[in-house]
CSV table of C-alpha atoms and ligand atoms in Angstrom, one decimal:
chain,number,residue,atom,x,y,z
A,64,UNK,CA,0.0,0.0,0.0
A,65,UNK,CA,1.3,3.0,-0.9
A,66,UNK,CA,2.2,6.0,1.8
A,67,UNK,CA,-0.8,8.9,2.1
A,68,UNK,CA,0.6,12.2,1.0
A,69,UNK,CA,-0.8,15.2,2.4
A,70,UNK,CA,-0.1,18.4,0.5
A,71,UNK,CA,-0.4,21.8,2.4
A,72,UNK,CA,-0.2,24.8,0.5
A,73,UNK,CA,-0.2,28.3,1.9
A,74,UNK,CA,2.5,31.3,1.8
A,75,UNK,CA,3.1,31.5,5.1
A,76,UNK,CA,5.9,28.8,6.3
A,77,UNK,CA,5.7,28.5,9.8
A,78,UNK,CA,1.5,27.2,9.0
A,79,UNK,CA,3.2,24.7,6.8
A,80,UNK,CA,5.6,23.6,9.2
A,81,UNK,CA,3.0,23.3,11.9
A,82,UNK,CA,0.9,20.8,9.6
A,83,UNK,CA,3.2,19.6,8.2
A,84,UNK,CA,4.0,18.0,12.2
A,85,UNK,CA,0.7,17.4,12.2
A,86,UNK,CA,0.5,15.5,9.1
A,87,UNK,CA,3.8,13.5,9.8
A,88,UNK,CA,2.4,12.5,13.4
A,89,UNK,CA,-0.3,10.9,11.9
A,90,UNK,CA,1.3,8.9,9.4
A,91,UNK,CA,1.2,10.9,6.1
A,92,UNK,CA,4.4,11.9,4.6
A,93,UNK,CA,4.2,15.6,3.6
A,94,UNK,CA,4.7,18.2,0.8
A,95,UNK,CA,4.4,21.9,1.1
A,96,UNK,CA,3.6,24.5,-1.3
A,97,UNK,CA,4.5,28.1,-1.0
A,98,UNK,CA,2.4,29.4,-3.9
A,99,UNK,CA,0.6,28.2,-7.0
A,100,UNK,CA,4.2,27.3,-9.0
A,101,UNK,CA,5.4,25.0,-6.3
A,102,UNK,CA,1.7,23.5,-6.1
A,103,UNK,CA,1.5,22.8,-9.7
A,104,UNK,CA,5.1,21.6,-9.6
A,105,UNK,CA,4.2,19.0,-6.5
A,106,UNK,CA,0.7,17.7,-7.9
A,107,UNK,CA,2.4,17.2,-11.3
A,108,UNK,CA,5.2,14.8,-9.2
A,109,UNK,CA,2.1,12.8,-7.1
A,110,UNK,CA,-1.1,13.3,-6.6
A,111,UNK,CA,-2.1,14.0,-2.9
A,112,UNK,CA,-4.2,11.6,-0.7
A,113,UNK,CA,-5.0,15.1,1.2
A,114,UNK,CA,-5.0,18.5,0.5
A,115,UNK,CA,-5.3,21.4,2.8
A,116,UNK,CA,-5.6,24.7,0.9
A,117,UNK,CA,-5.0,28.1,2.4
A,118,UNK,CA,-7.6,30.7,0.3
A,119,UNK,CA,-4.8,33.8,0.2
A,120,UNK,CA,-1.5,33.0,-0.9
A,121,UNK,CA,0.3,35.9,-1.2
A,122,UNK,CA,-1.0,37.7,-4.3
A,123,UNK,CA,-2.3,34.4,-6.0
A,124,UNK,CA,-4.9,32.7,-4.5
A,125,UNK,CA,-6.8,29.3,-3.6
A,126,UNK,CA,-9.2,29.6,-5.7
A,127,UNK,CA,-7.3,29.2,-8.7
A,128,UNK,CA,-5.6,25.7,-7.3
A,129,UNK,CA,-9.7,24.7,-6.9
A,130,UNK,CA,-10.2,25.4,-10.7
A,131,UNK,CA,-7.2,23.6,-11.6
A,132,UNK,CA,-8.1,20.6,-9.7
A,133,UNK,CA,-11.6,20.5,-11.0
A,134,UNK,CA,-9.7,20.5,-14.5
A,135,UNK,CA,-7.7,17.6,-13.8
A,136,UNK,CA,-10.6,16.0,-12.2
A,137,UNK,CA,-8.9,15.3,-8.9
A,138,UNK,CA,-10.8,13.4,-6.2
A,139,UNK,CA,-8.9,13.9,-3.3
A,140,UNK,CA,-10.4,15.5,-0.3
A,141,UNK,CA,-9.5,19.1,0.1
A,142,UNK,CA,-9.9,21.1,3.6
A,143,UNK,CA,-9.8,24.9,3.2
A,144,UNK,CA,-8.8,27.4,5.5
A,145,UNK,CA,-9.2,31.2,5.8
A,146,UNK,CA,-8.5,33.9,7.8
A,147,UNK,CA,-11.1,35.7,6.2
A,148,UNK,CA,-14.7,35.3,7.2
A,149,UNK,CA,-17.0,32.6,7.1
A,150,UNK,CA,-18.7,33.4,4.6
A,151,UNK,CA,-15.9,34.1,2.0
A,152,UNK,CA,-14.8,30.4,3.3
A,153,UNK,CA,-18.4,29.0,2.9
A,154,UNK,CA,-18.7,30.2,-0.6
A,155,UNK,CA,-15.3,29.5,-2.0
A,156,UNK,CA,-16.3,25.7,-0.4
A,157,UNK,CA,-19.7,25.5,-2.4
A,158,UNK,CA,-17.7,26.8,-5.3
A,159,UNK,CA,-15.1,23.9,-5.2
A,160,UNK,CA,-18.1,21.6,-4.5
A,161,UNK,CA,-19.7,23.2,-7.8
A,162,UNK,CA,-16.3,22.8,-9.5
A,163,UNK,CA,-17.0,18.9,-8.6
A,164,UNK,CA,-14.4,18.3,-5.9
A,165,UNK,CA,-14.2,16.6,-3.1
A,166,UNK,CA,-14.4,19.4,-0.4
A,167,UNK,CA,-14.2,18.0,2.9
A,168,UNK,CA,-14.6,20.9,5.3
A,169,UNK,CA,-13.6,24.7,5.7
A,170,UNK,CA,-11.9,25.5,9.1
A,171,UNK,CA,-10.5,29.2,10.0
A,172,UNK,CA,-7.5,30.7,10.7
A,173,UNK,CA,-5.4,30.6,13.0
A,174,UNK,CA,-6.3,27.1,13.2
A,175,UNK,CA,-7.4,24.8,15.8
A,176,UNK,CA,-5.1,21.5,15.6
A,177,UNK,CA,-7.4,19.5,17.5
A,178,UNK,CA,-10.2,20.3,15.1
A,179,UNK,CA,-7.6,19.5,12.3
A,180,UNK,CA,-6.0,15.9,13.6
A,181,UNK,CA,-9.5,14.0,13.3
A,182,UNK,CA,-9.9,14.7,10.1
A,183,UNK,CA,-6.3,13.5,9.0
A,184,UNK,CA,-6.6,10.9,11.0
A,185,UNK,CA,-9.6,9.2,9.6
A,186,UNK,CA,-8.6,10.4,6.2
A,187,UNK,CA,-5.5,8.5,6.3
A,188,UNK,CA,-7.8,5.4,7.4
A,189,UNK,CA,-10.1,5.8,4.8
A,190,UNK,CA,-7.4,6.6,2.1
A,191,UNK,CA,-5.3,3.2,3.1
A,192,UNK,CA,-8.5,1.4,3.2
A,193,UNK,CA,-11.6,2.3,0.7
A,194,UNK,CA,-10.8,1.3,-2.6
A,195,UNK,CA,-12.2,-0.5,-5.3
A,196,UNK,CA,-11.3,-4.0,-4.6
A,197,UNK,CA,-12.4,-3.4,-0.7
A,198,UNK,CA,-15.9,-1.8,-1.8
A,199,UNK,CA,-16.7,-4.5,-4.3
A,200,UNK,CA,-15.7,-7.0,-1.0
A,201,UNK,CA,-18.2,-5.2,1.2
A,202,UNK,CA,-20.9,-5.6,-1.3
A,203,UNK,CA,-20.4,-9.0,-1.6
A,204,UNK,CA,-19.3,-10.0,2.1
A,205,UNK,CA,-22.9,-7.8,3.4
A,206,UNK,CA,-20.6,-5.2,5.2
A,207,UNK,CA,-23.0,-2.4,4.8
A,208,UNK,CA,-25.9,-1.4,6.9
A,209,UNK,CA,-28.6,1.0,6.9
A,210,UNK,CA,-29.4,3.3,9.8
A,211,UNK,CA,-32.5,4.8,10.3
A,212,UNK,CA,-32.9,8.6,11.6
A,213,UNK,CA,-36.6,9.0,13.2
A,214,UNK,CA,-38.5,11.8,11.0
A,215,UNK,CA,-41.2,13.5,13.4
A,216,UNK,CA,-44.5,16.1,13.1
A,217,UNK,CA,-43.7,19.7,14.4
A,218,UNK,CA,-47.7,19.9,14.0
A,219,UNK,CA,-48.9,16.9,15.8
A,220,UNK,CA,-45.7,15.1,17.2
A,221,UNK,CA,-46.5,12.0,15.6
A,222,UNK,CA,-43.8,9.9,14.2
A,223,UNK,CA,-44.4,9.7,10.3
A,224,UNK,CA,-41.5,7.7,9.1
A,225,UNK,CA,-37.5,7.5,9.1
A,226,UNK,CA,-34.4,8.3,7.1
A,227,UNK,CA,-32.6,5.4,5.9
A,228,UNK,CA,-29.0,5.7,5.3
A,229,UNK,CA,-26.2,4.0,4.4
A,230,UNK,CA,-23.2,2.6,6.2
A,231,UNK,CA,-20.6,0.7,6.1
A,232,UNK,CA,-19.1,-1.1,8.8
A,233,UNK,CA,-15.9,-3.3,7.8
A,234,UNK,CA,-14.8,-5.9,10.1
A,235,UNK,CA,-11.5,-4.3,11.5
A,236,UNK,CA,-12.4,-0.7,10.6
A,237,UNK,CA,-14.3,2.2,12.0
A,238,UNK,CA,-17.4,3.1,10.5
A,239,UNK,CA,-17.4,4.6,7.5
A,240,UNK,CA,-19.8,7.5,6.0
A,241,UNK,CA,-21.3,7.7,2.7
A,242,UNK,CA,-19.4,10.4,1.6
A,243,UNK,CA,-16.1,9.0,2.2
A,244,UNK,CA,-17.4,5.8,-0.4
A,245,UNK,CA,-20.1,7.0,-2.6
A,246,UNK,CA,-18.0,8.7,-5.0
A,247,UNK,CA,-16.0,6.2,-5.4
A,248,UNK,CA,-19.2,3.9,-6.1
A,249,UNK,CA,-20.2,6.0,-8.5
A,250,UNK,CA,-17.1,6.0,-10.5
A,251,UNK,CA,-16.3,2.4,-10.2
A,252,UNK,CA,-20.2,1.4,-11.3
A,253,UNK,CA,-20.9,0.0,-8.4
A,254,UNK,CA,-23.9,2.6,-7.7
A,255,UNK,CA,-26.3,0.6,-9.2
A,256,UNK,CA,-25.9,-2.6,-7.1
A,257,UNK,CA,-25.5,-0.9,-4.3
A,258,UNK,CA,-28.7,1.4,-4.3
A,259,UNK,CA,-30.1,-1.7,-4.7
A,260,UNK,CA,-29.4,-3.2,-2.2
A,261,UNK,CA,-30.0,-0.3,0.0
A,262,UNK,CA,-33.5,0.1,-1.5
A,263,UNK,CA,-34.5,-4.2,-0.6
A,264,UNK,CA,-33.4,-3.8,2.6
A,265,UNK,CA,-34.7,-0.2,3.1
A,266,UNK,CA,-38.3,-1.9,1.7
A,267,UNK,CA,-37.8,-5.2,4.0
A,268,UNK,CA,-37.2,-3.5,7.0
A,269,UNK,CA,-40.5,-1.0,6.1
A,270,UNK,CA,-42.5,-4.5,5.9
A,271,UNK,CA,-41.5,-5.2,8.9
A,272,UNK,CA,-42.9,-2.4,10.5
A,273,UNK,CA,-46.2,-2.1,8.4
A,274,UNK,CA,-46.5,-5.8,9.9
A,275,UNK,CA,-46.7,-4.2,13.1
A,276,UNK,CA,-49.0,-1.7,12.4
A,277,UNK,CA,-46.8,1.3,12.5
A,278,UNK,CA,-47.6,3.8,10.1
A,279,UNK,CA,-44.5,4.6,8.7
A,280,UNK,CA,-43.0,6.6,5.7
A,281,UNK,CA,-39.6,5.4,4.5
A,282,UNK,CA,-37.3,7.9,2.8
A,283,UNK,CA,-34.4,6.7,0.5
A,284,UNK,CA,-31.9,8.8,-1.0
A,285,UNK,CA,-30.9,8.7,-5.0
A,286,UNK,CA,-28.1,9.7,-6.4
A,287,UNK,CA,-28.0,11.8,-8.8
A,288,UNK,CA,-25.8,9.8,-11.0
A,289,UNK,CA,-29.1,7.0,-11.0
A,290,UNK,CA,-31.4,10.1,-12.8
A,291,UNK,CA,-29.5,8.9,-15.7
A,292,UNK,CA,-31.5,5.4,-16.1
A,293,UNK,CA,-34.3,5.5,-17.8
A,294,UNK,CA,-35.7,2.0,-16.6
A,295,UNK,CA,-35.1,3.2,-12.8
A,296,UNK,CA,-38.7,3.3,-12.1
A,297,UNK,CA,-39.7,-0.1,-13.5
A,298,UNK,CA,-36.7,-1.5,-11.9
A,299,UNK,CA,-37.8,-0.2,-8.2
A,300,UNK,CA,-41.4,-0.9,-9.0
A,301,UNK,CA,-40.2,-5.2,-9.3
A,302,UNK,CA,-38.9,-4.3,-6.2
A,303,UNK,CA,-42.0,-2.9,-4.2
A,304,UNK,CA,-43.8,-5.6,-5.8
A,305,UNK,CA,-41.7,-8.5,-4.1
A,306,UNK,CA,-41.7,-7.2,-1.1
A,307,UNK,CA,-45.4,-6.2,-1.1
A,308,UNK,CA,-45.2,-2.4,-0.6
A,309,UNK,CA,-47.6,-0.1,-0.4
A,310,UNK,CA,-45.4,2.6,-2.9
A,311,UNK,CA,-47.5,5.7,-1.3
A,312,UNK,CA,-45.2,4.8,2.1
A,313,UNK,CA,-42.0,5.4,0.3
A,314,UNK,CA,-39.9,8.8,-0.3
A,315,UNK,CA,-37.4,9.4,-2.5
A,316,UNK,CA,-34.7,12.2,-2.1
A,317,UNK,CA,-33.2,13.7,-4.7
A,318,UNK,CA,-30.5,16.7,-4.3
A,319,UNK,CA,-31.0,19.5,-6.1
A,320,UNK,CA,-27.6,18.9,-8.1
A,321,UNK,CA,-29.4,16.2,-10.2
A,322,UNK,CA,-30.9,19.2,-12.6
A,323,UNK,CA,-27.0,20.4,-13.6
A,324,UNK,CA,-26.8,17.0,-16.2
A,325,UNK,CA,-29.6,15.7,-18.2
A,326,UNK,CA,-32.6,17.2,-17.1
A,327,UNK,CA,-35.2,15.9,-19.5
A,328,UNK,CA,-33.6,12.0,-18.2
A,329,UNK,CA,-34.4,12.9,-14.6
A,330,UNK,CA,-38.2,14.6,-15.4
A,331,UNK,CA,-38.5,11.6,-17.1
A,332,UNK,CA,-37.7,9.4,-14.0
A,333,UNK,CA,-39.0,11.9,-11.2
A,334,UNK,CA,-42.4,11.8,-13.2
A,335,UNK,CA,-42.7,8.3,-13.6
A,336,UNK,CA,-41.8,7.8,-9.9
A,337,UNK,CA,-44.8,9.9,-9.1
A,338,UNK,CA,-47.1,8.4,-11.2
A,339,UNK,CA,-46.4,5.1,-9.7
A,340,UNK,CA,-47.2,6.5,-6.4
A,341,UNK,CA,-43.8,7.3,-4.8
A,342,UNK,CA,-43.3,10.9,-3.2
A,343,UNK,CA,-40.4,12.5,-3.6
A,344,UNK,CA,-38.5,15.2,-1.4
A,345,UNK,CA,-36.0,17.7,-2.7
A,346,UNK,CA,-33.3,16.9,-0.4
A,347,UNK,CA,-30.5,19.8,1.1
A,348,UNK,CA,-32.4,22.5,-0.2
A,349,UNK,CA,-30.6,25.8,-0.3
A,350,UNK,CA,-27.2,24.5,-0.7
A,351,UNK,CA,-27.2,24.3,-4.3
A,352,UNK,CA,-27.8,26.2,-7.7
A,353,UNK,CA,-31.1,25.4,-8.5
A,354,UNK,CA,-33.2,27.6,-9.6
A,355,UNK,CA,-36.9,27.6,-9.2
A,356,UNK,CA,-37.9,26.7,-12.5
A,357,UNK,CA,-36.8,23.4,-11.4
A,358,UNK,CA,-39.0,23.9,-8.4
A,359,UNK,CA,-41.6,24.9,-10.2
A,360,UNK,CA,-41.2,22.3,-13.4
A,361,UNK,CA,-40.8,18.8,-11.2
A,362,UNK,CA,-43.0,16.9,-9.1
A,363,UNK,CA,-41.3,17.3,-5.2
A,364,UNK,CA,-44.1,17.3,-2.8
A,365,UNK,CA,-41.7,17.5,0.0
A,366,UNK,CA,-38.5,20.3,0.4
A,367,UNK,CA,-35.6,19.0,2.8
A,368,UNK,CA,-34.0,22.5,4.8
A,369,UNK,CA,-30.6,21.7,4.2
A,370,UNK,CA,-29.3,21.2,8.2
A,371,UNK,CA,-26.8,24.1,7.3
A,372,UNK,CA,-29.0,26.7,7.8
A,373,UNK,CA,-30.9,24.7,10.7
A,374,UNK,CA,-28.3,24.2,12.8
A,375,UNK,CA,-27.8,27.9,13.5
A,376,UNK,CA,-31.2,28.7,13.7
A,377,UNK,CA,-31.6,29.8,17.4
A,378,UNK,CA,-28.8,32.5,16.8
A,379,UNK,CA,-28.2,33.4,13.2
A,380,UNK,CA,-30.1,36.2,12.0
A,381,UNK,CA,-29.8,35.4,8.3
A,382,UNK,CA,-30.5,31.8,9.0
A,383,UNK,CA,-33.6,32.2,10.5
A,384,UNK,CA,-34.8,34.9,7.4
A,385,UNK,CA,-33.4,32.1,5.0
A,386,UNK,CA,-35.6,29.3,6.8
A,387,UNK,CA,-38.3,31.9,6.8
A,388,UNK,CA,-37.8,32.7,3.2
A,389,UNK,CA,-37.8,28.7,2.4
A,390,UNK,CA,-40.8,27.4,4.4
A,391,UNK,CA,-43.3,30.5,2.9
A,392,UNK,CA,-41.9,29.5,-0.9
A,393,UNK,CA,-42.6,25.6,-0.3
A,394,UNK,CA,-46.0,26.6,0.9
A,395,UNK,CA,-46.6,29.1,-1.5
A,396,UNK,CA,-46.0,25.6,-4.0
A,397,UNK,CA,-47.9,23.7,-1.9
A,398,UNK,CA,-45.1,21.7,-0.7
A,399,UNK,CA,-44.0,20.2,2.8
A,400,UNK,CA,-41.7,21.1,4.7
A,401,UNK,CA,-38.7,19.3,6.3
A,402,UNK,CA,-36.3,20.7,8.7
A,403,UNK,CA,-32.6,18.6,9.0
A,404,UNK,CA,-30.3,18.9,11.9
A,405,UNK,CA,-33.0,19.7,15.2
A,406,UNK,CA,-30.4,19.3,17.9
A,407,UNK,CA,-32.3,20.4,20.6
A,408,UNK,CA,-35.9,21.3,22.1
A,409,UNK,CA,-35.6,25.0,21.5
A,410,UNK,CA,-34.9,24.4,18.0
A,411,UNK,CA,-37.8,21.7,17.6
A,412,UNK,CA,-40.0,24.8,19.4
A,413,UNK,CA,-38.6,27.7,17.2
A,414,UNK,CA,-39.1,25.8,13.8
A,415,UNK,CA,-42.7,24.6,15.3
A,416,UNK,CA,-43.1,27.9,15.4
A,417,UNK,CA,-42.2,28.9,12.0
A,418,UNK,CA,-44.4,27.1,10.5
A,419,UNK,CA,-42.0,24.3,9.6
A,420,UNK,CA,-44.1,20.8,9.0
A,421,UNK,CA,-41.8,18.4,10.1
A,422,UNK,CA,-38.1,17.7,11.6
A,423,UNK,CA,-35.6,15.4,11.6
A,424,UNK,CA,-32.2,15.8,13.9
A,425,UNK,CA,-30.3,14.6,16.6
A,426,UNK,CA,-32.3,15.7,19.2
A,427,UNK,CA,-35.4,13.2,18.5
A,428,UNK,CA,-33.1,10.4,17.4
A,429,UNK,CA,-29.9,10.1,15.5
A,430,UNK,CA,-29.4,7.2,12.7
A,431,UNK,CA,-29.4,4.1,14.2
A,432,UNK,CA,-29.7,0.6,13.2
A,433,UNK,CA,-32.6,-1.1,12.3
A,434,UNK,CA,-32.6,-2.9,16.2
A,435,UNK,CA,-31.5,0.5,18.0
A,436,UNK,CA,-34.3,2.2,16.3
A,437,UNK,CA,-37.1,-0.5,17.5
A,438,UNK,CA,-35.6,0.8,21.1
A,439,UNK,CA,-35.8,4.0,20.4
A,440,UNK,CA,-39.4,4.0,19.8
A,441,UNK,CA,-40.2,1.9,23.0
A,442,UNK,CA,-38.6,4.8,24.6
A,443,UNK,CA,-39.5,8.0,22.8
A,444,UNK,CA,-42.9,6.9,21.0
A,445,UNK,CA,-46.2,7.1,22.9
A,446,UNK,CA,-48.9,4.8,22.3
A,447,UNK,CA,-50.9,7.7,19.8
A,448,UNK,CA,-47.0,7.6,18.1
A,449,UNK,CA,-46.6,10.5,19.6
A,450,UNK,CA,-42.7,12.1,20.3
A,451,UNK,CA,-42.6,12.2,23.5
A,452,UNK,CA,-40.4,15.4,24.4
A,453,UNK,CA,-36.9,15.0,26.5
A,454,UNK,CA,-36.8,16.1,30.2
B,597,G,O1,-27.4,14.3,2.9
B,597,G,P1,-28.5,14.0,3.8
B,597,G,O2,-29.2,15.3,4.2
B,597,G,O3,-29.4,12.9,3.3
B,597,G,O4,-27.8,13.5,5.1
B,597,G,C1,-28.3,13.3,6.4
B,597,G,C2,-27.1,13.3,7.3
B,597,G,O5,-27.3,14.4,8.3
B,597,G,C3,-27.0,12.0,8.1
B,597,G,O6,-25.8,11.4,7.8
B,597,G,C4,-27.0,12.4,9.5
B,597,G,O7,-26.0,11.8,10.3
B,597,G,C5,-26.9,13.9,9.5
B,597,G,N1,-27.7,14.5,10.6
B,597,G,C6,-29.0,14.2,10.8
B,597,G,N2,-29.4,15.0,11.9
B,597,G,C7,-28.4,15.8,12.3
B,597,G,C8,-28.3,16.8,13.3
B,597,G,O8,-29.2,17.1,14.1
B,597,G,N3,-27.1,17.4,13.4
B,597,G,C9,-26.1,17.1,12.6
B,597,G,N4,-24.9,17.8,12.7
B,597,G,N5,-26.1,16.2,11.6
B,597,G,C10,-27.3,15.5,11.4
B,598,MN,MN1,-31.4,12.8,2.6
């Protein structure tokens, strides 16, 4: 296996020499960069398992590495750090996420190592281990597992249904997100197999609980790359059939970055979904580029608040007027909708308040497997299926 590289580029030495410690303490052998020349001339040599990008250097700037990554198509993950605001830091990260790279956070300057050493450390985990040969394993060896994050009413209480979403656990590994293995799904064609599989078990384990009378909504998530198949809708409708599922108790979610590529593929898809009785929810909504035509043109019941905005909703001036903003336009288009990240009861209370329908978040229930969730229910589920609030 070959040695993780981290590349660190910014004009000031002494940051490079301080993760460049860092990087060597946890196993990566490091490159720095001064300014765009010596970048250039170091990603043309190897190409970085890691990159960590100051946004100033000297008179050049990050932003112009970004571009040139996106050209060369470069898939490793990239933290970026400022010392300039937030939001210069959050836009130049939707920009490289635009651009189609792998952006892995955006932390500020001076920087916090401790924030810092997690993320190389688990990087250089994931970078040893996920690869083709050990994702095509997993598949076959059933290392993945779906969790399920409890979605709830902010009008009545009642639980209406859960998240499912993927993970994989390998045997001598830490768990391992999505978005550390997805891309590389995609790119390796193994998307298809693997949504599903997430979709049978997502559909078995919604059985289960329509066997026990629970009136429950199961949400799956698409990705984008699958609104290029035209047969997806006959091919999950063989699959609601074998399993006996009522289709009006399952949700797709879509992200809005499906509408940048073939968009008369997807309405094709989305609309056949619908007819067929699935619903479908425009998932991490406000985080992208879509505009409302697309709104306007497809057939979303349902609008996911992307948990950016919700998780500073109790302080967060613009925030709160974004959340505003998107709750009044979904109802406006007579659409639901659903609040991501609720991490506590004054949140739950405040987006109650706004008019929000329903909420999903860490403070009802984090994902969980399949056998965790049937506890959390027993625990946090009255007999009406009510949420019963935390003391
Ligand atoms: O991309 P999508 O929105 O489908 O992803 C949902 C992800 O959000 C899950 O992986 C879940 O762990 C995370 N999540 C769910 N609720 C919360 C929350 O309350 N806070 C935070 N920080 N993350 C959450
Ligand atoms: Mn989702």
């Amino acid at each position: 296996m070959e040695e993780p590289k981290l590349l660190v580029v910014d004009d000031d030495a002494a940051i490079g020499e301080l993760l460049g410690d860092l990087g060597e303490t946890c196993g990566y052998s490091v490159d720095k960069a001064l300014n765009v020349k010596e970048f250039n001339q170091l990603y043309k040599e190897s190409t970085p398992t890691l990159i960590i990008l100051d946004l100033s250097i000297g008179e050049e700037d990050g932003i112009e590495i970004l571009r040139f990554l996106s050209k060369v198509q470069c898939k490793s993950p990239i933290i970026l750090m400022s010392g300039h605001e937030e939001k210069v830091r959050s836009t130049a990260f939707r920009l490289g996420e635009e651009y189609g790279l792998n952006m892995l956070t955006h932390v500020e300057k001076p920087i916090d190592l401790q924030k810092i050493k997690p993320l190389l450390e688990q990087n250089k985990r994931n970078s040893t281990f996920i690869n083709s040969e050990s994702l095509k394993r997993a598949l076959k060896e059933f290392e993945f597992e779906l969790y399920y994050q409890p979605l709830i009413s902010l009008k009545s209480r009642e639980l209406l249904g859960a998240e499912a979403l993927l993970r994989w656990q390998p045997k001598n590994h830490p768990l391992i997100l999505p978005d550390a293995f997805v891309p590389l799904a995609e790119e390796i064609g193994l998307v298809i197999p693997l949504t599903e599989w997430v979709i049978e078990q997502a559909f078995s384990q919604l059985a289960v609980w329509s066997k026990k009378n629970l009136a429950m909504k199961i949400h799956i998530n698409l990705s984008p790359k699958l609104l290029n198949i035209l047969t997806l809708p006959d091919q999950i409708t063989v699959l609601s059939k074998k399993h006996e599922i009522d289709n009006n108790s399952v949700c797709f979610e879509v992200t809005e970055s499906f509408a940048m590529n073939k968009p008369r593929t997807a309405t094709d898809i989305l609309t056949r979904l619908r007819l067929k009785g699935f619903s479908l929810s425009l998932d991490d909504f406000g985080t992208g580029y879509s505009s409302l035509v697309e709104l306007y043109r497809l057939p979303f019941r349902q609008l996911k608040i992307d948990k950016m905005f919700v998780l500073k909703i109790l302080e967060d001036q613009e925030c709160i007027n974004i959340v505003h903003s998107i709750i009044q336009l979904a109802h406006n288009l007579n659409m639901e909708v659903v609040a991501e990240g609720i991490e506590s009861r004054e949140a739950f209370d405040k987006l109650e308040k706004m008019g929000c329908d329903s909420a999903q978040g860490f403070y009802m229930g984090r994902p969980m497997p399949a056998s965790d969730f049937d506890r959390w229910m027993v625990q946090n589920i009255d007999k009406q299926q009510k949420f019963i609030h935390k003391k």
